[in-house]
Structure formats: C-alpha cells, structure tokens
Amino acid sequence: MKVLKFGGSSVANSENIKKVLAIVAKASQKEKVAVVVSAFGKTTNNLLAGASLALSDVKKAKENLSEVEDLHNQIVEDLIPNNKTTVIDKVTSLFDNLYSIYEGVFLLQELSDKTLAKISSFGERLSSYIIANAANETLDATHKESRELIITNDDFLNAQVNFERSNKNIEAFFKENKHQVTLLGGFISANDKGETTTLGRGGSDFSAAIYAAALNTNELQIWTDVPGMFTANPRVVKQAYAISEISYEEAMELSHFGAKVLYPPTIQPALRKEIPIRIKNTFEPENVGTLICKNPKNGNEVKGISHIEDISLITLEGGGMIGIPGFSKRLFATLSVAKINVVFITQASSEHSICVGVYENDALKAQELLNETFSIEIDRKKIQPIHVENNLAIIAVVGESMKNYQGLSGQMFSALGKNNVNVRAIAQGSSEKNISAVINKYDAKKALNTLHEQFFEEKTKQLNLFVTGVGNVGERFLAQLEQQKSFLKKNLKLKIRVIGLSNSRKMVFNNSGIDLKNWKEALENGEPTSLDNFYNEVKKANHRNSVFIDNTANQAVSEVYEKYLRDSISVVTCNKIACASNYDNYKTLKEVSRKYNADFLFETNVGAGLPIIDTLKNLINSGDRVHKIQAVLSGSLNFVFNNFNEKSTFHNVVAQAQKEGFTEPDPKIDLSGVDVARKILILARESGYQLELEDIANNSFLTEESLSTTNNDDFYASLTKNEVHFQQIFKDANDKNCRLKYVAEFVDGKANVGLQHIASDHPFYNLEGSDNIVLFFTDRYPENPLIIKGAGAGADVTASGIFADVIRIANK
Ligand code: ADP
Ligand code: ASP
Ligand code: MG
C-alpha cells in the first residue's frame, strides 16, 4: 500500500485535479492507495482571513466566502457529471454552516483558537469529499473523515497527535475498508471530545505521514508544485536544483529551517518506520523527484541551504549572569510556558549573554515576559533589560557529512563576508548537520545565492555588472560581452550579467540581466538617472559578486568609487581621474579596496588594453623594484605625430584622430600632455612612489592660445590659427632625421612628459599608428628593459581591457 499526498496547488482547480486523478489511477492499478489532500488552492488562507474579517465586517466576509464557494461548485460541475446533485447539496450545506459560523463570530465577537480550527477545517473536509466523488466516477474510491481517525490533544491550531489511539483507529478502518482508493482530508483531526483540531499550517504532509506510518506502507509520496526538495528555495535561488537523495535528518533540518516543501513534523513518523518519502511534482509526474530515506546515495557534503525570514533576536545579557546557574533555565521556561517557539540559540562561553532567535510575531510578548521574569535582576542592575532586534533572517547550511570536511564554516562565512553580508549570530549543532547564521533579512536573498554558488555551483560563477557610460568604450564593451557570453559560460564557467546600465540621462535595471541585444531600447525607456539613484538601485538589488564599471571620463563618477568599495562592490574603470587625483585619495581607494575585499582595477588607465599595470603589479608583488620608466603612452599623440607632416594640417590630423576614437572626448586633454602626465603618474604610484600631478614637469608643445581655450570649437580654431607653429615643430625634427614622439619619463622618483626628437636607432622610432610602448628598467631588468608594446588607444582595445579586468575579478 502507498500513501499519496497532494498539496494546495496540486488541487487548486479542475484542470489540476484531473492531473491528480490520473496519477492516482496509475498508482492504484497495482495496490491500494490512501490519498491525502489539502484544501483547494488558497482556501485555508481565505477561510482564516474571512474569519478575522467577520469580526468587523461580516457582510464582506460572507461575500468573500461566496467566491470560495463558487470555486468549489465549479470543480463539482467540472469533475462530477454523474453524482452531481448529492455532492452539490452536501457542499451547499457545509458552506451554509460556514456562513453561520462567520455570523456567530460577528455576533459574539469571539474568535478563539477552537473556532479558528473549526473554520479552517472546512477546506480539507470539502476538498477530500469532492475529490473522492470525482475519483469515484472512474475508480473504486471512497471518502473517510480524518477527524474520526486522527486524535489529538486540545491544542486546537497546533494539535499534538495521540499516536496510540490514532494508529488503532487507522488500522481498524483500513482493515475493513475494501476500496482501492481512499480519500482523506489532510491537516484536520479531533480531540477526544470530538471537537475539531488542526495539525498546524502546512500540516497535510504530517497527516499523510501519520497514515503511512500507521499502515506501514512501502512509500509515502508528497506531490507538490516543484519536482522535489531543492538545494535552496527555487523561488529565491534560480540555480537551485532538486536533491536526488537525502537522509531523514537532513530533510528535517532543511524543513525546520524554512524549506516549506515539507512540513517539519512529517519526517518523524516516517523515520520511525523507515518509510521512504518521495517528493514529486504533480505537473511533471515522470520526474523522479527527491527520495528521503535512511541511507541516501552519497551526494554533496552540503545538501541544501534554507532560510527563515522574520526572525527576532532576544538577548539576555549582563555581568550578573556569570557563574550563576539557572538563568537559561528560567529563560527557556518562560518562553516554553508561553508556547513561544525558540528557533535558534547561542551562548557566549563567558556566559555573559544568551541569545535566542524567535519568530518576529512572538518577539514583543517574549520581551515583556522575560522582563517580568528577570525584573529583580534588572532592577538590581545585575542584567540589562531584555534587548530585541527585529528584521532578521536565519540561513542554515545543512548536510550530514559536513562534519567530515574541514573548513566548511570558513568557506561559508568568508563567502558571506566577501559579499558584505553582516552576520549577527552563529550556531552550529554539535552533530554538525547544520551551521546557521542570523543576518539582516534584506540580505537573505543575496546570502542564499552566495552560499548556493559557493557550495553547489563551483563550476559556474555569476558576476553582476552595473555599467555606467555607454559611449564609444561602453558600447563596445557591451558588444564584446554579448559576443563572448557563450564562450565564457562554456570555457570559464562564468555567467556575466549586466544588471544596471546608465548614461548621463537614463538608467535601467533588470535583476535577471538586461538583454544585451536590445540594451539601447531598454535604456531609452529607462528612468532619469543620477549618480545617487544609480547607487541606491545597486544597493537595493543587493547582488553578490557585484562590479561597478565606469566607462566615462567624468569627475563626479570617479568620486563615487569609494562608496561602492565600502559596500564590497568591486570597481573597474577606464576613467583616469580617480587614480590621478591627489595621492591621499588614490591611497584611500587602494586601502578601502583591500579592507572591504573589493577589487579596484584600472588597467585601461594606461595603454588601453595592454597589460601594463597588471605586469607592473606582478613585478612589484614578487619583490622587484622600478628605477626608470620610459614610455610613449598617448595613442592619440602618437597617431597625430605619425600622420602629421608638411603635406597635412595639424587641425585635420587631430580631427581625424578624434573621429577614429583615439582621443578623449576633449582632445585638449591629450594634446596638452595632461593625459600622458596622468598615466606616468599612475605608473609611478603603482611602482610604489608617492607623487602628485603637479610634480610632473609638462613641457607642452601647444601655444598659450590653444592651452587657454575652454571648448572644443575654440580649441580646433586655435590649431588652425597656429598651423605655422606646428609646421615648425615638424621641420625641426625632420631636419635632424628624427621623428616626433611624445615621451613620458620617470627616473629616480621624478617624472616629466614632453615632445622629443627620436632618432632612428631608438626603440620608439618605429612606433606605428596609435601604438604605445613602455620600457620598465628594474632590479631584474637593469639594462635591457621589460618592454610592452601594442595598440594603446581605441574603443575596442579599451573595452577589451575593461573586459580583462572583469575576468580578473571573476577568476579570483
Ligand atoms: P503544497 O501546497 O504542495 O504543500 P507548499 O507551498 O507547502 O506546497 O511547498 C512547496 C513550495 O515550497 C515550493 O513551491 C517552494 O516555493 C517552497 N520551497 C521552499 N524551500 C524549498 C526547497 N528547498 N525545495 C523545494 N521547495 C521549496
Ligand atoms: N491547507 C492547510 C494549509 O494551507 C494544510 C496544508 O495544505 O498542508 O496550511
Ligand atoms: Mg505544504
């Protein structure tokens, strides 16, 4: 014999119930089955909400109830063609009874637990009766009233089962019962006076286990709306998957800590008789689902992660507790008498404080009662008044074989820390089946996803990008990302999503990732942007592995990096302003990045996509020291002087460079040498020297007139006006058979930038197009420098440099 239990969503409407009947038909071909059903869909919630409403507005409560009645009549209409009248009569009489009870609640202004149990029992009384009749249309089916079989104490809403009496009743009934299929309402029971009690919300699972254990069935099947018990709640963690086999104890821990798919008490009766529990999906019946059994096949050492929201922490604290026995006994006795469920306990070994987690609904009552219990000690200042902290959640990592592995809790807490999830309290059972942590409830989703990635997805890592600036570089970056998506997933096991995107006018967010094929449209339809709004949205999204990417050349954007880093959000930027700002600011950003474990990467600040800063970092980290740097670092200036001669005009060559994307949006920043000065400054700083921009000698080749312009038009006009000046510069070099290169030098702590005449035997002489070159002279490369050379400007190579920084973060 088997017991099959179908939950609320499995019997939410006629369509679904047809699926249930097909499953029952198949299961009952070979053996007898007992079928336990929940109330239809959300009926229990609706009945209970109606009961509360009846206290104040009985008319509205009855109106709502008539909608519930309609649902039931519709199902009868759809599924019971033959025996309809009898069934409708019975349904009507049950609802008439309910309307009267609502009326009574209103008149008496009384809604005790006893009445609530009675009201909520109608859901399962109706559903089991209707489905029994629907099944009877094609199968040999009968209905049995659960309240005649399962006997409990007087705890109306959370009744404790008298197993001795219930088992006897169940055995006796099934001994006589000859029908192939027996329909029973879950959740409902009765006390020894025959009054209706209920087994707690979600209790139909438990009813099914009680029947299975009493009847010693070979299996208990729980049919629901997901194909098994998942590694985490699939509504919160998209990557969660069904666990194939799990032990009773592990399943109990997971369900106790919030995996709603199974009501926690369900396991006990099944475990006692070692009846395997199979969790299956009504809407995907071929899927094997999850098997809960005594000796599951070896799986991951961490089996699952679950969480409970709306937790409060209650702290009993004070020097007066140390060494004096009895405090915890009084604490727990107080909570237990008031039937307040303790979800979590920790005690510091100094015995200076005890901390318990309770459901938020119970917190106020617990606080009042405990302040009363300890009033004398509090008055005498031996302990402090009871402290309550709300808006918390518990996350629990569960797995029986965790105890055999070292470092799991280390992994857990470092993953949480890396993602800026603050842990308020920790508990680990000595059986080590479970490590749980109390966190802010607003971090729960991020924490679950972080831990899921840590323990179940080592193979794929997800990075969440927030990109600001979609000009030349930004646009190319997004295109490259889209193009490489499948490669990254397949070869690097990396899933990179752009969650937020902004330009100077608009911003758009999509928590499942913006479609990079249509980002322009999405951005156009976005909201007005501001740096603050963007930051607030990033905070609100609260994703793990978040990276803020700055593709602008904007001062204000560069000023927000610190805020992101302090939230453990990495920053990748091609904007040079921050690293070239005053030294203290540069240093602060580096320190904050280290402290909050968030990367701050700016490879593209020098040489676009060339691996200059990364190479320098590797040299320094491995103990090398830089003495001298010589470099041509301006792709734009290189392009300009490679193309400028007596046959062209300086104005046209600069305009061409800008058109091809080789200059900053403001070309004067390149031509004045400021951009090169910033780059050599950054290289000097990365080499370990403390330097300011003003310390760099800048011998500009522009005239005073060009330097003093304030916009692009005036700047270009000044170039035309000073053409003779530029032609002279060219001629002076050409006469000496030299080429013009804009060189940056750093020697013994001093730096300068300026135009130089380069002779044909110098490595800079043949530098083409917009190429950059850097010569590092170090302890290890004293005479023959380490040379890095290649394309050093352009949107594509800069975008690929940004991309490389993102990959560096992912690979850490
Ligand atoms: P039923 O009505 O069938 O009893 P429930 O709503 O009580 O179904 O339980 C199923 C739901 O439990 C799923 O839809 C899912 O949202 C939630 N859930 C929470 N944690 C888990 C988990 N670890 N595995 C599967 N489901 C989970
Ligand atoms: N119908 C009850 C509830 O919603 C019991 C159950 O579905 O398990 O709590
Ligand atoms: Mg349930």
PDB file of N, CA, C and O in Angstrom, residues 144-181:
ATOM      1  N   LYS A 144     -13.071   9.082   3.612  1.00  0.00           N
ATOM      2  CA  LYS A 144     -13.146   8.849   5.058  1.00  0.00           C
ATOM      3  C   LYS A 144     -12.801  10.144   5.778  1.00  0.00           C
ATOM      4  O   LYS A 144     -11.860  10.858   5.409  1.00  0.00           O
ATOM      5  N   GLU A 145     -13.569  10.432   6.788  1.00  0.00           N
ATOM      6  CA  GLU A 145     -13.395  11.655   7.582  1.00  0.00           C
ATOM      7  C   GLU A 145     -12.167  11.494   8.500  1.00  0.00           C
ATOM      8  O   GLU A 145     -12.185  10.635   9.408  1.00  0.00           O
ATOM      9  N   SER A 146     -11.117  12.315   8.262  1.00  0.00           N
ATOM     10  CA  SER A 146      -9.890  12.219   9.073  1.00  0.00           C
ATOM     11  C   SER A 146     -10.145  12.492  10.543  1.00  0.00           C
ATOM     12  O   SER A 146      -9.423  11.992  11.415  1.00  0.00           O
ATOM     13  N   ARG A 147     -11.142  13.332  10.832  1.00  0.00           N
ATOM     14  CA  ARG A 147     -11.385  13.685  12.234  1.00  0.00           C
ATOM     15  C   ARG A 147     -11.872  12.483  13.049  1.00  0.00           C
ATOM     16  O   ARG A 147     -11.897  12.498  14.266  1.00  0.00           O
ATOM     17  N   GLU A 148     -12.301  11.426  12.315  1.00  0.00           N
ATOM     18  CA  GLU A 148     -12.692  10.214  13.050  1.00  0.00           C
ATOM     19  C   GLU A 148     -11.491   9.314  13.308  1.00  0.00           C
ATOM     20  O   GLU A 148     -11.585   8.338  14.045  1.00  0.00           O
ATOM     21  N   LEU A 149     -10.369   9.603  12.671  1.00  0.00           N
ATOM     22  CA  LEU A 149      -9.210   8.710  12.785  1.00  0.00           C
ATOM     23  C   LEU A 149      -8.070   9.327  13.598  1.00  0.00           C
ATOM     24  O   LEU A 149      -7.496   8.667  14.458  1.00  0.00           O
ATOM     25  N   ILE A 150      -7.747  10.582  13.313  1.00  0.00           N
ATOM     26  CA  ILE A 150      -6.575  11.176  13.984  1.00  0.00           C
ATOM     27  C   ILE A 150      -7.019  11.941  15.229  1.00  0.00           C
ATOM     28  O   ILE A 150      -7.783  12.906  15.151  1.00  0.00           O
ATOM     29  N   ILE A 151      -6.539  11.457  16.368  1.00  0.00           N
ATOM     30  CA  ILE A 151      -6.974  12.008  17.664  1.00  0.00           C
ATOM     31  C   ILE A 151      -5.823  12.789  18.285  1.00  0.00           C
ATOM     32  O   ILE A 151      -4.673  12.338  18.282  1.00  0.00           O
ATOM     33  N   THR A 152      -6.143  13.945  18.803  1.00  0.00           N
ATOM     34  CA  THR A 152      -5.092  14.838  19.309  1.00  0.00           C
ATOM     35  C   THR A 152      -5.460  15.386  20.680  1.00  0.00           C
ATOM     36  O   THR A 152      -6.558  15.146  21.183  1.00  0.00           O
ATOM     37  N   ASN A 153      -4.545  16.221  21.219  1.00  0.00           N
ATOM     38  CA  ASN A 153      -4.863  16.952  22.445  1.00  0.00           C
ATOM     39  C   ASN A 153      -5.692  18.198  22.111  1.00  0.00           C
ATOM     40  O   ASN A 153      -6.167  18.341  20.980  1.00  0.00           O
ATOM     41  N   ASP A 154      -5.784  19.137  23.031  1.00  0.00           N
ATOM     42  CA  ASP A 154      -6.665  20.298  22.858  1.00  0.00           C
ATOM     43  C   ASP A 154      -5.976  21.521  22.284  1.00  0.00           C
ATOM     44  O   ASP A 154      -6.532  22.613  22.323  1.00  0.00           O
ATOM     45  N   ASP A 155      -4.778  21.341  21.802  1.00  0.00           N
ATOM     46  CA  ASP A 155      -4.066  22.461  21.200  1.00  0.00           C
ATOM     47  C   ASP A 155      -4.640  22.708  19.816  1.00  0.00           C
ATOM     48  O   ASP A 155      -4.110  22.225  18.825  1.00  0.00           O
ATOM     49  N   PHE A 156      -5.721  23.505  19.738  1.00  0.00           N
ATOM     50  CA  PHE A 156      -6.560  23.473  18.540  1.00  0.00           C
ATOM     51  C   PHE A 156      -5.821  23.760  17.226  1.00  0.00           C
ATOM     52  O   PHE A 156      -6.107  23.152  16.215  1.00  0.00           O
ATOM     53  N   LEU A 157      -4.852  24.690  17.269  1.00  0.00           N
ATOM     54  CA  LEU A 157      -4.228  25.090  15.998  1.00  0.00           C
ATOM     55  C   LEU A 157      -2.909  24.375  15.733  1.00  0.00           C
ATOM     56  O   LEU A 157      -2.338  24.498  14.662  1.00  0.00           O
ATOM     57  N   ASN A 158      -2.424  23.673  16.721  1.00  0.00           N
ATOM     58  CA  ASN A 158      -1.141  23.015  16.564  1.00  0.00           C
ATOM     59  C   ASN A 158      -1.172  21.717  17.364  1.00  0.00           C
ATOM     60  O   ASN A 158      -0.311  21.443  18.186  1.00  0.00           O
ATOM     61  N   ALA A 159      -2.188  20.936  17.097  1.00  0.00           N
ATOM     62  CA  ALA A 159      -2.525  19.827  17.989  1.00  0.00           C
ATOM     63  C   ALA A 159      -1.466  18.727  17.992  1.00  0.00           C
ATOM     64  O   ALA A 159      -0.843  18.441  16.977  1.00  0.00           O
ATOM     65  N   GLN A 160      -1.251  18.154  19.183  1.00  0.00           N
ATOM     66  CA  GLN A 160      -0.296  17.045  19.326  1.00  0.00           C
ATOM     67  C   GLN A 160      -1.057  15.733  19.173  1.00  0.00           C
ATOM     68  O   GLN A 160      -2.097  15.514  19.800  1.00  0.00           O
ATOM     69  N   VAL A 161      -0.513  14.849  18.356  1.00  0.00           N
ATOM     70  CA  VAL A 161      -1.227  13.627  17.998  1.00  0.00           C
ATOM     71  C   VAL A 161      -1.075  12.555  19.082  1.00  0.00           C
ATOM     72  O   VAL A 161       0.018  12.336  19.609  1.00  0.00           O
ATOM     73  N   ASN A 162      -2.179  11.923  19.410  1.00  0.00           N
ATOM     74  CA  ASN A 162      -2.126  10.743  20.256  1.00  0.00           C
ATOM     75  C   ASN A 162      -1.962   9.546  19.305  1.00  0.00           C
ATOM     76  O   ASN A 162      -2.922   9.046  18.707  1.00  0.00           O
ATOM     77  N   PHE A 163      -0.693   9.123  19.162  1.00  0.00           N
ATOM     78  CA  PHE A 163      -0.399   8.113  18.147  1.00  0.00           C
ATOM     79  C   PHE A 163      -1.027   6.760  18.480  1.00  0.00           C
ATOM     80  O   PHE A 163      -1.490   6.049  17.588  1.00  0.00           O
ATOM     81  N   GLU A 164      -1.053   6.463  19.759  1.00  0.00           N
ATOM     82  CA  GLU A 164      -1.583   5.160  20.145  1.00  0.00           C
ATOM     83  C   GLU A 164      -3.023   5.009  19.660  1.00  0.00           C
ATOM     84  O   GLU A 164      -3.373   4.064  18.962  1.00  0.00           O
ATOM     85  N   ARG A 165      -3.829   6.020  20.004  1.00  0.00           N
ATOM     86  CA  ARG A 165      -5.253   5.940  19.629  1.00  0.00           C
ATOM     87  C   ARG A 165      -5.443   6.099  18.128  1.00  0.00           C
ATOM     88  O   ARG A 165      -6.231   5.396  17.503  1.00  0.00           O
ATOM     89  N   SER A 166      -4.691   7.045  17.538  1.00  0.00           N
ATOM     90  CA  SER A 166      -4.860   7.298  16.103  1.00  0.00           C
ATOM     91  C   SER A 166      -4.480   6.060  15.302  1.00  0.00           C
ATOM     92  O   SER A 166      -5.205   5.651  14.384  1.00  0.00           O
ATOM     93  N   ASN A 167      -3.332   5.475  15.649  1.00  0.00           N
ATOM     94  CA  ASN A 167      -2.889   4.300  14.892  1.00  0.00           C
ATOM     95  C   ASN A 167      -3.924   3.173  14.951  1.00  0.00           C
ATOM     96  O   ASN A 167      -4.208   2.514  13.945  1.00  0.00           O
ATOM     97  N   LYS A 168      -4.490   2.999  16.147  1.00  0.00           N
ATOM     98  CA  LYS A 168      -5.513   1.947  16.305  1.00  0.00           C
ATOM     99  C   LYS A 168      -6.697   2.221  15.378  1.00  0.00           C
ATOM    100  O   LYS A 168      -7.166   1.344  14.659  1.00  0.00           O
ATOM    101  N   ASN A 169      -7.158   3.478  15.394  1.00  0.00           N
ATOM    102  CA  ASN A 169      -8.305   3.852  14.548  1.00  0.00           C
ATOM    103  C   ASN A 169      -8.000   3.597  13.074  1.00  0.00           C
ATOM    104  O   ASN A 169      -8.832   3.071  12.333  1.00  0.00           O
ATOM    105  N   ILE A 170      -6.800   4.027  12.690  1.00  0.00           N
ATOM    106  CA  ILE A 170      -6.443   3.934  11.266  1.00  0.00           C
ATOM    107  C   ILE A 170      -6.358   2.471  10.842  1.00  0.00           C
ATOM    108  O   ILE A 170      -6.930   2.053   9.829  1.00  0.00           O
ATOM    109  N   GLU A 171      -5.647   1.677  11.667  1.00  0.00           N
ATOM    110  CA  GLU A 171      -5.531   0.245  11.337  1.00  0.00           C
ATOM    111  C   GLU A 171      -6.906  -0.399  11.226  1.00  0.00           C
ATOM    112  O   GLU A 171      -7.194  -1.120  10.272  1.00  0.00           O
ATOM    113  N   ALA A 172      -7.755  -0.099  12.211  1.00  0.00           N
ATOM    114  CA  ALA A 172      -9.079  -0.720  12.227  1.00  0.00           C
ATOM    115  C   ALA A 172      -9.876  -0.347  10.983  1.00  0.00           C
ATOM    116  O   ALA A 172     -10.484  -1.204  10.329  1.00  0.00           O
ATOM    117  N   PHE A 173      -9.827   0.938  10.640  1.00  0.00           N
ATOM    118  CA  PHE A 173     -10.616   1.361   9.479  1.00  0.00           C
ATOM    119  C   PHE A 173     -10.125   0.676   8.211  1.00  0.00           C
ATOM    120  O   PHE A 173     -10.913   0.141   7.436  1.00  0.00           O
ATOM    121  N   PHE A 174      -8.812   0.683   8.005  1.00  0.00           N
ATOM    122  CA  PHE A 174      -8.309   0.152   6.742  1.00  0.00           C
ATOM    123  C   PHE A 174      -8.415  -1.384   6.658  1.00  0.00           C
ATOM    124  O   PHE A 174      -8.438  -1.947   5.577  1.00  0.00           O
ATOM    125  N   LYS A 175      -8.509  -2.000   7.808  1.00  0.00           N
ATOM    126  CA  LYS A 175      -8.685  -3.446   7.821  1.00  0.00           C
ATOM    127  C   LYS A 175     -10.033  -3.808   7.179  1.00  0.00           C
ATOM    128  O   LYS A 175     -10.134  -4.734   6.384  1.00  0.00           O
ATOM    129  N   GLU A 176     -11.031  -3.022   7.514  1.00  0.00           N
ATOM    130  CA  GLU A 176     -12.382  -3.276   6.992  1.00  0.00           C
ATOM    131  C   GLU A 176     -12.571  -2.715   5.585  1.00  0.00           C
ATOM    132  O   GLU A 176     -13.366  -3.221   4.801  1.00  0.00           O
ATOM    133  N   ASN A 177     -11.843  -1.637   5.279  1.00  0.00           N
ATOM    134  CA  ASN A 177     -12.072  -0.890   4.039  1.00  0.00           C
ATOM    135  C   ASN A 177     -11.608  -1.693   2.828  1.00  0.00           C
ATOM    136  O   ASN A 177     -10.444  -2.056   2.720  1.00  0.00           O
ATOM    137  N   LYS A 178     -12.532  -1.941   1.913  1.00  0.00           N
ATOM    138  CA  LYS A 178     -12.171  -2.779   0.772  1.00  0.00           C
ATOM    139  C   LYS A 178     -11.892  -1.957  -0.492  1.00  0.00           C
ATOM    140  O   LYS A 178     -11.565  -2.503  -1.536  1.00  0.00           O
ATOM    141  N   HIS A 179     -12.089  -0.646  -0.415  1.00  0.00           N
ATOM    142  CA  HIS A 179     -11.946   0.168  -1.632  1.00  0.00           C
ATOM    143  C   HIS A 179     -10.487   0.313  -2.041  1.00  0.00           C
ATOM    144  O   HIS A 179      -9.589   0.337  -1.201  1.00  0.00           O
ATOM    145  N   GLN A 180     -10.288   0.442  -3.332  1.00  0.00           N
ATOM    146  CA  GLN A 180      -8.938   0.552  -3.874  1.00  0.00           C
ATOM    147  C   GLN A 180      -8.323   1.927  -3.546  1.00  0.00           C
ATOM    148  O   GLN A 180      -7.142   2.035  -3.263  1.00  0.00           O
ATOM    149  N   VAL A 181      -9.172   2.956  -3.559  1.00  0.00           N
ATOM    150  CA  VAL A 181      -8.685   4.326  -3.314  1.00  0.00           C
ATOM    151  C   VAL A 181      -9.474   4.940  -2.158  1.00  0.00           C
ATOM    152  O   VAL A 181     -10.706   4.929  -2.181  1.00  0.00           O
TER     153      VAL A 181
END
